């Protein structure tokens, strides 16, 4: 009986902890700040923030939304072929960078539970159309949401449901790429 009570207490405590916004990149994420303000505080998203600035998407992602952003980490950008990020950040590649970044943004506030329900309702895979015109294939794998991009790469949501004043961020471990 005592262990059942202890287990129930532990589980309840875990559920309460999940309701709070998770930390990202060692920084607190605040529901009253927008996507750019929160991402700028994450040490794991400095490359993403630099890319958003280079693509002139700051004002868009600070806007009303709602947006869902699948936010690749610095490690995800580092996994691209050597020199790719540096090349994309050059002014002459702004259009290509913008296309890649907008393939990480959905014009909706899609929490992980809603995405999981859409996946289930669609028989195990749900197409997500991004503001960049890309179609991501969402699936659930061992309790994690995965996204397959148009180039065939698959990203896993590593931190879900980071609430923002203008939407939600889901941290992903790969950069999602459009068909080129």
Coordinates of C-alpha atoms in Angstrom, one line a residue:
X1 CA 0.0 0.0 0.0
X2 CA 2.8 2.4 0.9
X3 CA 4.6 1.8 -2.4
X4 CA 1.4 2.4 -4.4
X5 CA 0.8 5.7 -2.6
X6 CA 4.4 6.7 -3.2
X7 CA 4.2 5.7 -6.9
X8 CA 1.0 7.7 -7.3
X9 CA 2.6 10.7 -5.5
X10 CA 5.6 10.5 -7.8
X11 CA 3.5 10.2 -10.9
X12 CA 1.3 13.1 -9.9
X13 CA 4.5 15.2 -9.2
X14 CA 5.8 14.2 -12.6
X15 CA 2.6 15.3 -14.3
X16 CA 2.7 18.7 -12.5
X17 CA 6.3 19.2 -13.5
X18 CA 5.5 18.6 -17.2
X19 CA 2.9 21.3 -17.1
X20 CA 5.6 24.0 -16.5
X21 CA 7.4 25.3 -19.6
X22 CA 10.6 23.3 -20.0
X23 CA 14.0 24.9 -20.0
X24 CA 15.8 25.0 -23.4
X25 CA 19.5 25.4 -23.8
X26 CA 19.9 26.0 -20.0
X27 CA 17.5 28.9 -20.1
X28 CA 14.0 29.4 -18.7
X29 CA 11.4 29.8 -21.5
X30 CA 8.6 32.3 -20.7
X31 CA 5.1 32.0 -22.0
X32 CA 4.7 35.8 -22.1
X33 CA 7.8 36.1 -24.5
X34 CA 7.7 35.5 -28.2
X35 CA 9.5 32.9 -30.2
X36 CA 12.5 35.1 -31.0
X37 CA 12.9 36.4 -27.4
X38 CA 12.9 32.9 -25.9
X39 CA 15.1 31.4 -28.6
X40 CA 17.7 34.2 -28.1
X41 CA 18.1 33.0 -24.5
X42 CA 18.8 29.4 -25.4
X43 CA 22.5 28.5 -25.7
X44 CA 21.5 25.6 -27.9
X45 CA 19.9 27.8 -30.5
X46 CA 22.5 30.5 -31.3
X47 CA 22.9 29.2 -34.9
X48 CA 19.1 29.3 -35.4
X49 CA 18.8 32.8 -34.1
X50 CA 21.7 34.0 -36.4
X51 CA 20.0 32.3 -39.3
X52 CA 16.6 33.9 -38.5
X53 CA 18.4 37.3 -38.4
X54 CA 20.3 36.7 -41.7
X55 CA 17.0 35.7 -43.4
X56 CA 15.2 38.8 -42.0
X57 CA 12.6 36.7 -40.3
X58 CA 12.9 38.3 -36.8
X59 CA 9.9 40.6 -37.2
X60 CA 7.8 37.7 -38.6
X61 CA 8.5 35.4 -35.7
X62 CA 8.0 38.2 -33.2
X63 CA 4.6 38.7 -34.8
X64 CA 1.2 37.7 -33.5
X65 CA 1.2 34.2 -34.9
X66 CA 0.2 31.7 -33.9
X67 CA 3.3 29.7 -35.0
X68 CA 4.6 26.3 -34.3
X69 CA 8.4 26.3 -34.8
X70 CA 10.4 23.1 -35.1
X71 CA 13.6 24.6 -33.7
X72 CA 16.9 22.8 -34.7
X73 CA 19.7 22.9 -32.2
X74 CA 23.2 24.1 -32.9
X75 CA 24.2 20.4 -33.0
X76 CA 21.6 19.9 -35.8
X77 CA 23.1 22.7 -37.8
X78 CA 26.6 21.3 -37.1
X79 CA 25.6 18.0 -38.6
X80 CA 25.1 19.6 -42.0
X81 CA 28.0 19.2 -44.4
X82 CA 31.0 21.3 -43.5
X83 CA 30.6 24.9 -44.7
X84 CA 26.8 24.7 -45.3
X85 CA 25.8 27.1 -42.5
X86 CA 28.5 29.6 -43.3
X87 CA 27.4 29.5 -47.0
X88 CA 23.7 29.9 -46.1
X89 CA 24.4 32.9 -43.9
X90 CA 25.8 34.9 -46.8
X91 CA 23.6 37.6 -48.1
X92 CA 23.5 36.1 -51.6
X93 CA 21.9 32.9 -50.2
X94 CA 19.2 34.7 -48.3
X95 CA 16.4 33.1 -50.4
X96 CA 17.7 29.6 -49.9
X97 CA 18.1 30.2 -46.1
X98 CA 14.6 31.6 -45.9
X99 CA 13.2 28.6 -47.7
X100 CA 14.9 26.2 -45.2
X101 CA 13.9 28.2 -42.2
X102 CA 10.3 28.6 -43.2
X103 CA 10.1 24.8 -43.7
X104 CA 10.4 24.7 -39.9
X105 CA 7.4 26.9 -39.3
X106 CA 3.7 26.1 -39.3
X107 CA 1.0 28.7 -39.1
X108 CA -0.8 27.2 -36.1
X109 CA -0.3 26.6 -32.4
X110 CA 0.2 22.8 -32.5
X111 CA 1.0 21.2 -29.2
X112 CA 2.5 17.7 -29.3
X113 CA -0.7 16.1 -28.1
X114 CA -2.6 17.6 -31.0
X115 CA 0.1 16.5 -33.5
X116 CA 0.0 13.0 -31.9
X117 CA -3.8 12.9 -32.3
X118 CA -3.5 13.9 -36.0
X119 CA -1.0 11.2 -36.5
X120 CA -3.2 8.6 -34.9
X121 CA -6.4 9.8 -36.7
X122 CA -4.5 9.6 -40.1
X123 CA -3.4 6.0 -39.5
X124 CA 0.1 6.6 -38.3
X125 CA 1.4 9.4 -40.4
X126 CA 0.2 13.0 -40.8
X127 CA 1.3 15.6 -43.4
X128 CA 2.2 18.9 -42.0
X129 CA 2.3 21.8 -44.4
X130 CA 4.8 24.6 -43.5
X131 CA 4.7 28.3 -44.3
X132 CA 7.6 27.6 -46.6
X133 CA 5.5 25.3 -48.7
X134 CA 7.2 22.1 -47.5
X135 CA 5.3 19.0 -46.4
X136 CA 6.7 17.3 -43.3
X137 CA 5.6 13.7 -42.6
X138 CA 4.9 13.4 -38.9
X139 CA 4.9 10.0 -37.2
X140 CA 5.1 8.7 -33.7
X141 CA 8.0 6.4 -32.8
X142 CA 8.3 4.9 -29.3
X143 CA 6.5 7.9 -27.8
X144 CA 8.5 10.5 -29.7
X145 CA 7.2 12.6 -32.6
X146 CA 9.4 12.4 -35.7
X147 CA 9.3 14.6 -38.8
X148 CA 10.6 13.4 -42.2
X149 CA 11.4 16.3 -44.5
X150 CA 11.2 16.4 -48.3
X151 CA 14.8 15.4 -48.7
X152 CA 14.2 12.2 -46.7
X153 CA 15.9 13.3 -43.5
X154 CA 14.2 12.6 -40.2
X155 CA 14.2 14.8 -37.1
X156 CA 13.0 13.8 -33.7
X157 CA 11.3 16.2 -31.3
X158 CA 13.6 16.2 -28.3
X159 CA 11.7 18.9 -26.2
X160 CA 8.0 19.4 -26.9
X161 CA 5.5 22.1 -26.0
X162 CA 7.7 25.1 -25.2
X163 CA 4.9 27.6 -25.0
X164 CA 5.4 31.1 -26.3
X165 CA 3.2 34.3 -26.4
X166 CA 2.8 33.7 -30.2
X167 CA 2.8 29.9 -30.4
X168 CA 4.9 27.0 -29.5
X169 CA 8.4 25.6 -30.1
X170 CA 9.3 22.0 -30.4
X171 CA 13.1 21.4 -30.3
X172 CA 14.3 19.1 -33.0
X173 CA 17.7 17.3 -33.5
X174 CA 18.0 17.7 -37.3
X175 CA 17.6 20.6 -39.8
X176 CA 14.6 19.9 -41.9
X177 CA 15.3 20.5 -45.6
X178 CA 13.0 21.2 -48.6
X179 CA 13.3 19.5 -52.0
X180 CA 16.1 21.4 -53.8

